Amino acid sequence: MTHVLVSGANGFVGRALGRALVDSGHTATGLVRHPGGCADGVDEWVYGGRDFAGVADGWPQALKPDCVVHLAARVHVMHDDAADR
């Protein structure tokens, strides 16, 4: 069994991946900015820092995933005037 941390686990692709991981017998933790929306069986780590800034400083001591899948993204933001980073 593998423990996978998925950023963006409450998005369209993240939910599908979380469901597939849990159905395959793996443990999944979703790194999300807002609670709710992850697939059933996926633990949530809610981190409210902007763009996950400082996420390493807030990392829970007990969270030791075997791998990380980064799916967090800004999507469906129309007419955004924020500077690209």
mmCIF file of N, CA and C in Angstrom:
data_model
loop_
_atom_site.group_PDB
_atom_site.id
_atom_site.type_symbol
_atom_site.label_atom_id
_atom_site.label_comp_id
_atom_site.label_asym_id
_atom_site.label_seq_id
_atom_site.Cartn_x
_atom_site.Cartn_y
_atom_site.Cartn_z
ATOM 1 N N MET A 1 0.852 -1.179 0.000
ATOM 2 C CA MET A 1 0.000 0.000 0.000
ATOM 3 C C MET A 1 0.892 1.235 0.000
ATOM 4 N N THR A 2 0.521 2.195 -0.805
ATOM 5 C CA THR A 2 1.255 3.446 -0.951
ATOM 6 C C THR A 2 0.413 4.584 -0.404
ATOM 7 N N HIS A 3 1.081 5.554 0.204
ATOM 8 C CA HIS A 3 0.394 6.767 0.666
ATOM 9 C C HIS A 3 0.734 7.879 -0.314
ATOM 10 N N VAL A 4 -0.290 8.426 -0.962
ATOM 11 C CA VAL A 4 -0.111 9.448 -1.984
ATOM 12 C C VAL A 4 -0.737 10.755 -1.515
ATOM 13 N N LEU A 5 0.007 11.845 -1.615
ATOM 14 C CA LEU A 5 -0.504 13.187 -1.349
ATOM 15 C C LEU A 5 -0.878 13.797 -2.694
ATOM 16 N N VAL A 6 -2.113 14.279 -2.811
ATOM 17 C CA VAL A 6 -2.590 14.848 -4.067
ATOM 18 C C VAL A 6 -2.981 16.300 -3.837
ATOM 19 N N SER A 7 -2.242 17.231 -4.436
ATOM 20 C CA SER A 7 -2.674 18.634 -4.377
ATOM 21 C C SER A 7 -3.791 18.804 -5.398
ATOM 22 N N GLY A 8 -4.779 19.594 -5.053
ATOM 23 C CA GLY A 8 -5.918 19.750 -5.956
ATOM 24 C C GLY A 8 -6.831 18.534 -5.960
ATOM 25 N N ALA A 9 -6.879 17.827 -4.845
ATOM 26 C CA ALA A 9 -7.644 16.574 -4.766
ATOM 27 C C ALA A 9 -9.143 16.786 -4.826
ATOM 28 N N ASN A 10 -9.614 18.024 -4.694
ATOM 29 C CA ASN A 10 -11.049 18.265 -4.784
ATOM 30 C C ASN A 10 -11.444 18.847 -6.144
ATOM 31 N N GLY A 11 -10.526 18.811 -7.092
ATOM 32 C CA GLY A 11 -10.841 19.208 -8.468
ATOM 33 C C GLY A 11 -11.305 18.007 -9.276
ATOM 34 N N PHE A 12 -11.633 18.244 -10.528
ATOM 35 C CA PHE A 12 -12.168 17.188 -11.392
ATOM 36 C C PHE A 12 -11.212 15.995 -11.503
ATOM 37 N N VAL A 13 -9.977 16.245 -11.886
ATOM 38 C CA VAL A 13 -9.005 15.158 -12.043
ATOM 39 C C VAL A 13 -8.585 14.618 -10.682
ATOM 40 N N GLY A 14 -8.415 15.496 -9.696
ATOM 41 C CA GLY A 14 -8.006 15.072 -8.359
ATOM 42 C C GLY A 14 -8.996 14.128 -7.710
ATOM 43 N N ARG A 15 -10.298 14.402 -7.875
ATOM 44 C CA ARG A 15 -11.317 13.496 -7.320
ATOM 45 C C ARG A 15 -11.236 12.123 -7.980
ATOM 46 N N ALA A 16 -11.067 12.105 -9.300
ATOM 47 C CA ALA A 16 -10.972 10.833 -10.014
ATOM 48 C C ALA A 16 -9.743 10.052 -9.567
ATOM 49 N N LEU A 17 -8.613 10.741 -9.411
ATOM 50 C CA LEU A 17 -7.399 10.062 -8.952
ATOM 51 C C LEU A 17 -7.570 9.553 -7.528
ATOM 52 N N GLY A 18 -8.119 10.372 -6.642
ATOM 53 C CA GLY A 18 -8.339 9.958 -5.264
ATOM 54 C C GLY A 18 -9.211 8.721 -5.179
ATOM 55 N N ARG A 19 -10.289 8.704 -5.947
ATOM 56 C CA ARG A 19 -11.193 7.552 -5.972
ATOM 57 C C ARG A 19 -10.458 6.305 -6.463
ATOM 58 N N ALA A 20 -9.657 6.451 -7.518
ATOM 59 C CA ALA A 20 -8.907 5.317 -8.067
ATOM 60 C C ALA A 20 -7.873 4.799 -7.066
ATOM 61 N N LEU A 21 -7.208 5.709 -6.371
ATOM 62 C CA LEU A 21 -6.214 5.297 -5.375
ATOM 63 C C LEU A 21 -6.868 4.510 -4.252
ATOM 64 N N VAL A 22 -7.955 5.045 -3.706
ATOM 65 C CA VAL A 22 -8.651 4.378 -2.601
ATOM 66 C C VAL A 22 -9.202 3.031 -3.057
ATOM 67 N N ASP A 23 -9.787 2.987 -4.246
ATOM 68 C CA ASP A 23 -10.341 1.732 -4.772
ATOM 69 C C ASP A 23 -9.267 0.679 -4.992
ATOM 70 N N SER A 24 -8.028 1.130 -5.203
ATOM 71 C CA SER A 24 -6.905 0.209 -5.421
ATOM 72 C C SER A 24 -6.194 -0.174 -4.131
ATOM 73 N N GLY A 25 -6.709 0.295 -2.992
ATOM 74 C CA GLY A 25 -6.142 -0.074 -1.705
ATOM 75 C C GLY A 25 -5.058 0.840 -1.183
ATOM 76 N N HIS A 26 -4.866 1.984 -1.828
ATOM 77 C CA HIS A 26 -3.858 2.938 -1.381
ATOM 78 C C HIS A 26 -4.474 3.931 -0.398
ATOM 79 N N THR A 27 -3.621 4.635 0.304
ATOM 80 C CA THR A 27 -4.040 5.715 1.188
ATOM 81 C C THR A 27 -3.790 7.026 0.451
ATOM 82 N N ALA A 28 -4.769 7.932 0.501
ATOM 83 C CA ALA A 28 -4.626 9.213 -0.188
ATOM 84 C C ALA A 28 -4.959 10.351 0.767
ATOM 85 N N THR A 29 -4.152 11.401 0.689
ATOM 86 C CA THR A 29 -4.412 12.633 1.414
ATOM 87 C C THR A 29 -4.491 13.750 0.394
ATOM 88 N N GLY A 30 -5.563 14.528 0.459
ATOM 89 C CA GLY A 30 -5.725 15.649 -0.447
ATOM 90 C C GLY A 30 -5.237 16.929 0.199
ATOM 91 N N LEU A 31 -4.337 17.618 -0.462
ATOM 92 C CA LEU A 31 -3.880 18.937 -0.024
ATOM 93 C C LEU A 31 -4.754 19.952 -0.736
ATOM 94 N N VAL A 32 -5.649 20.593 0.020
ATOM 95 C CA VAL A 32 -6.644 21.482 -0.572
ATOM 96 C C VAL A 32 -6.692 22.809 0.173
ATOM 97 N N ARG A 33 -7.220 23.836 -0.484
ATOM 98 C CA ARG A 33 -7.359 25.145 0.151
ATOM 99 C C ARG A 33 -8.679 25.294 0.883
ATOM 100 N N HIS A 34 -9.693 24.536 0.471
ATOM 101 C CA HIS A 34 -11.023 24.620 1.075
ATOM 102 C C HIS A 34 -11.510 23.209 1.380
ATOM 103 N N PRO A 35 -12.119 23.005 2.534
ATOM 104 C CA PRO A 35 -12.578 21.657 2.893
ATOM 105 C C PRO A 35 -13.729 21.183 2.020
ATOM 106 N N GLY A 36 -13.809 19.879 1.884
ATOM 107 C CA GLY A 36 -14.899 19.260 1.137
ATOM 108 C C GLY A 36 -14.569 19.061 -0.322
ATOM 109 N N GLY A 37 -15.241 18.096 -0.916
ATOM 110 C CA GLY A 37 -15.099 17.885 -2.351
ATOM 111 C C GLY A 37 -14.166 16.766 -2.749
ATOM 112 N N CYS A 38 -13.408 16.211 -1.815
ATOM 113 C CA CYS A 38 -12.537 15.083 -2.151
ATOM 114 C C CYS A 38 -13.373 13.810 -2.240
ATOM 115 N N ALA A 39 -12.865 12.826 -2.940
ATOM 116 C CA ALA A 39 -13.545 11.534 -3.048
ATOM 117 C C ALA A 39 -13.649 10.888 -1.673
ATOM 118 N N ASP A 40 -14.672 10.078 -1.492
ATOM 119 C CA ASP A 40 -14.838 9.343 -0.240
ATOM 120 C C ASP A 40 -13.590 8.509 0.040
ATOM 121 N N GLY A 41 -13.143 8.542 1.273
ATOM 122 C CA GLY A 41 -11.973 7.776 1.677
ATOM 123 C C GLY A 41 -10.661 8.532 1.579
ATOM 124 N N VAL A 42 -10.683 9.727 0.986
ATOM 125 C CA VAL A 42 -9.476 10.551 0.867
ATOM 126 C C VAL A 42 -9.441 11.500 2.063
ATOM 127 N N ASP A 43 -8.371 11.430 2.844
ATOM 128 C CA ASP A 43 -8.185 12.364 3.955
ATOM 129 C C ASP A 43 -7.879 13.741 3.385
ATOM 130 N N GLU A 44 -8.265 14.786 4.112
ATOM 131 C CA GLU A 44 -7.988 16.144 3.654
ATOM 132 C C GLU A 44 -7.007 16.846 4.587
ATOM 133 N N TRP A 45 -6.066 17.538 3.985
ATOM 134 C CA TRP A 45 -5.223 18.479 4.710
ATOM 135 C C TRP A 45 -5.555 19.840 4.110
ATOM 136 N N VAL A 46 -6.271 20.658 4.867
ATOM 137 C CA VAL A 46 -6.671 21.978 4.399
ATOM 138 C C VAL A 46 -5.567 22.968 4.757
ATOM 139 N N TYR A 47 -5.010 23.586 3.730
ATOM 140 C CA TYR A 47 -3.946 24.574 3.922
ATOM 141 C C TYR A 47 -4.372 25.860 3.245
ATOM 142 N N GLY A 48 -4.561 26.922 4.019
ATOM 143 C CA GLY A 48 -5.105 28.164 3.497
ATOM 144 C C GLY A 48 -4.109 29.189 3.021
ATOM 145 N N GLY A 49 -2.820 28.884 3.062
ATOM 146 C CA GLY A 49 -1.830 29.853 2.604
ATOM 147 C C GLY A 49 -1.984 30.151 1.123
ATOM 148 N N ARG A 50 -1.738 31.387 0.760
ATOM 149 C CA ARG A 50 -1.882 31.789 -0.637
ATOM 150 C C ARG A 50 -0.933 31.013 -1.535
ATOM 151 N N ASP A 51 -1.478 30.402 -2.561
ATOM 152 C CA ASP A 51 -0.704 29.617 -3.531
ATOM 153 C C ASP A 51 0.199 28.593 -2.845
ATOM 154 N N PHE A 52 -0.254 28.098 -1.702
ATOM 155 C CA PHE A 52 0.483 27.117 -0.908
ATOM 156 C C PHE A 52 1.846 27.642 -0.437
ATOM 157 N N ALA A 53 1.982 28.967 -0.361
ATOM 158 C CA ALA A 53 3.220 29.559 0.160
ATOM 159 C C ALA A 53 3.395 29.121 1.613
ATOM 160 N N GLY A 54 4.579 28.698 1.967
ATOM 161 C CA GLY A 54 4.888 28.266 3.324
ATOM 162 C C GLY A 54 4.364 26.889 3.672
ATOM 163 N N VAL A 55 3.974 26.125 2.664
ATOM 164 C CA VAL A 55 3.394 24.807 2.931
ATOM 165 C C VAL A 55 4.376 23.911 3.688
ATOM 166 N N ALA A 56 5.653 24.041 3.440
ATOM 167 C CA ALA A 56 6.635 23.209 4.147
ATOM 168 C C ALA A 56 6.644 23.518 5.642
ATOM 169 N N ASP A 57 6.427 24.784 5.996
ATOM 170 C CA ASP A 57 6.419 25.167 7.405
ATOM 171 C C ASP A 57 5.191 24.635 8.136
ATOM 172 N N GLY A 58 4.097 24.441 7.414
ATOM 173 C CA GLY A 58 2.865 23.955 8.029
ATOM 174 C C GLY A 58 2.653 22.463 7.888
ATOM 175 N N TRP A 59 3.655 21.769 7.340
ATOM 176 C CA TRP A 59 3.531 20.339 7.066
ATOM 177 C C TRP A 59 3.283 19.559 8.356
ATOM 178 N N PRO A 60 2.204 18.775 8.412
ATOM 179 C CA PRO A 60 1.931 17.977 9.615
ATOM 180 C C PRO A 60 3.030 16.940 9.857
ATOM 181 N N GLN A 61 3.469 16.848 11.074
ATOM 182 C CA GLN A 61 4.551 15.930 11.445
ATOM 183 C C GLN A 61 4.246 14.495 11.032
ATOM 184 N N ALA A 62 2.991 14.082 11.170
ATOM 185 C CA ALA A 62 2.620 12.698 10.900
ATOM 186 C C ALA A 62 2.430 12.390 9.417
ATOM 187 N N LEU A 63 2.406 13.412 8.552
ATOM 188 C CA LEU A 63 2.164 13.193 7.130
ATOM 189 C C LEU A 63 3.469 12.832 6.429
ATOM 190 N N LYS A 64 3.567 11.567 6.029
ATOM 191 C CA LYS A 64 4.774 11.078 5.367
ATOM 192 C C LYS A 64 4.381 10.285 4.119
ATOM 193 N N PRO A 65 3.974 10.997 3.070
ATOM 194 C CA PRO A 65 3.543 10.291 1.860
ATOM 195 C C PRO A 65 4.727 9.664 1.127
ATOM 196 N N ASP A 66 4.418 8.626 0.352
ATOM 197 C CA ASP A 66 5.437 7.985 -0.483
ATOM 198 C C ASP A 66 5.677 8.775 -1.764
ATOM 199 N N CYS A 67 4.654 9.484 -2.205
ATOM 200 C CA CYS A 67 4.811 10.323 -3.392
ATOM 201 C C CYS A 67 3.786 11.440 -3.369
ATOM 202 N N VAL A 68 4.017 12.437 -4.214
ATOM 203 C CA VAL A 68 3.129 13.597 -4.335
ATOM 204 C C VAL A 68 2.723 13.729 -5.792
ATOM 205 N N VAL A 69 1.424 13.921 -6.008
ATOM 206 C CA VAL A 69 0.913 14.213 -7.344
ATOM 207 C C VAL A 69 0.358 15.634 -7.291
ATOM 208 N N HIS A 70 0.951 16.526 -8.087
ATOM 209 C CA HIS A 70 0.563 17.942 -8.054
ATOM 210 C C HIS A 70 -0.451 18.222 -9.157
ATOM 211 N N LEU A 71 -1.697 18.467 -8.723
ATOM 212 C CA LEU A 71 -2.768 18.765 -9.675
ATOM 213 C C LEU A 71 -3.401 20.125 -9.424
ATOM 214 N N ALA A 72 -2.981 20.824 -8.375
ATOM 215 C CA ALA A 72 -3.582 22.122 -8.068
ATOM 216 C C ALA A 72 -3.282 23.104 -9.194
ATOM 217 N N ALA A 73 -4.319 23.835 -9.593
ATOM 218 C CA ALA A 73 -4.158 24.807 -10.675
ATOM 219 C C ALA A 73 -5.269 25.836 -10.587
ATOM 220 N N ARG A 74 -5.038 26.946 -11.208
ATOM 221 C CA ARG A 74 -6.088 27.971 -11.327
ATOM 222 C C ARG A 74 -6.762 27.733 -12.672
ATOM 223 N N VAL A 75 -7.985 27.262 -12.610
ATOM 224 C CA VAL A 75 -8.731 27.010 -13.843
ATOM 225 C C VAL A 75 -10.079 27.696 -13.750
ATOM 226 N N HIS A 76 -10.677 27.894 -14.869
ATOM 227 C CA HIS A 76 -11.999 28.514 -14.952
ATOM 228 C C HIS A 76 -12.008 29.921 -14.344
ATOM 229 N N VAL A 77 -10.885 30.623 -14.434
ATOM 230 C CA VAL A 77 -10.822 32.002 -13.975
ATOM 231 C C VAL A 77 -10.813 32.873 -15.225
ATOM 232 N N MET A 78 -11.948 33.455 -15.507
ATOM 233 C CA MET A 78 -12.092 34.225 -16.732
ATOM 234 C C MET A 78 -11.729 35.692 -16.496
ATOM 235 N N HIS A 79 -11.077 36.279 -17.456
ATOM 236 C CA HIS A 79 -10.736 37.706 -17.442
ATOM 237 C C HIS A 79 -9.914 38.080 -16.200
ATOM 238 N N ASP A 80 -8.984 37.234 -15.843
ATOM 239 C CA ASP A 80 -8.119 37.484 -14.696
ATOM 240 C C ASP A 80 -7.054 38.489 -15.109
ATOM 241 N N ASP A 81 -6.866 39.501 -14.308
ATOM 242 C CA ASP A 81 -5.843 40.500 -14.638
ATOM 243 C C ASP A 81 -4.601 40.358 -13.744
ATOM 244 N N ALA A 82 -4.515 39.250 -12.994
ATOM 245 C CA ALA A 82 -3.334 39.010 -12.166
ATOM 246 C C ALA A 82 -2.146 38.715 -13.067
ATOM 247 N N ALA A 83 -0.983 39.182 -12.652
ATOM 248 C CA ALA A 83 0.233 38.948 -13.435
ATOM 249 C C ALA A 83 0.585 37.473 -13.426
ATOM 250 N N ASP A 84 1.061 36.982 -14.567
ATOM 251 C CA ASP A 84 1.519 35.591 -14.623
ATOM 252 C C ASP A 84 2.735 35.439 -13.738
ATOM 253 N N ARG A 85 2.849 34.266 -13.142
ATOM 254 C CA ARG A 85 4.004 33.998 -12.279
ATOM 255 C C ARG A 85 4.802 32.884 -12.833
#
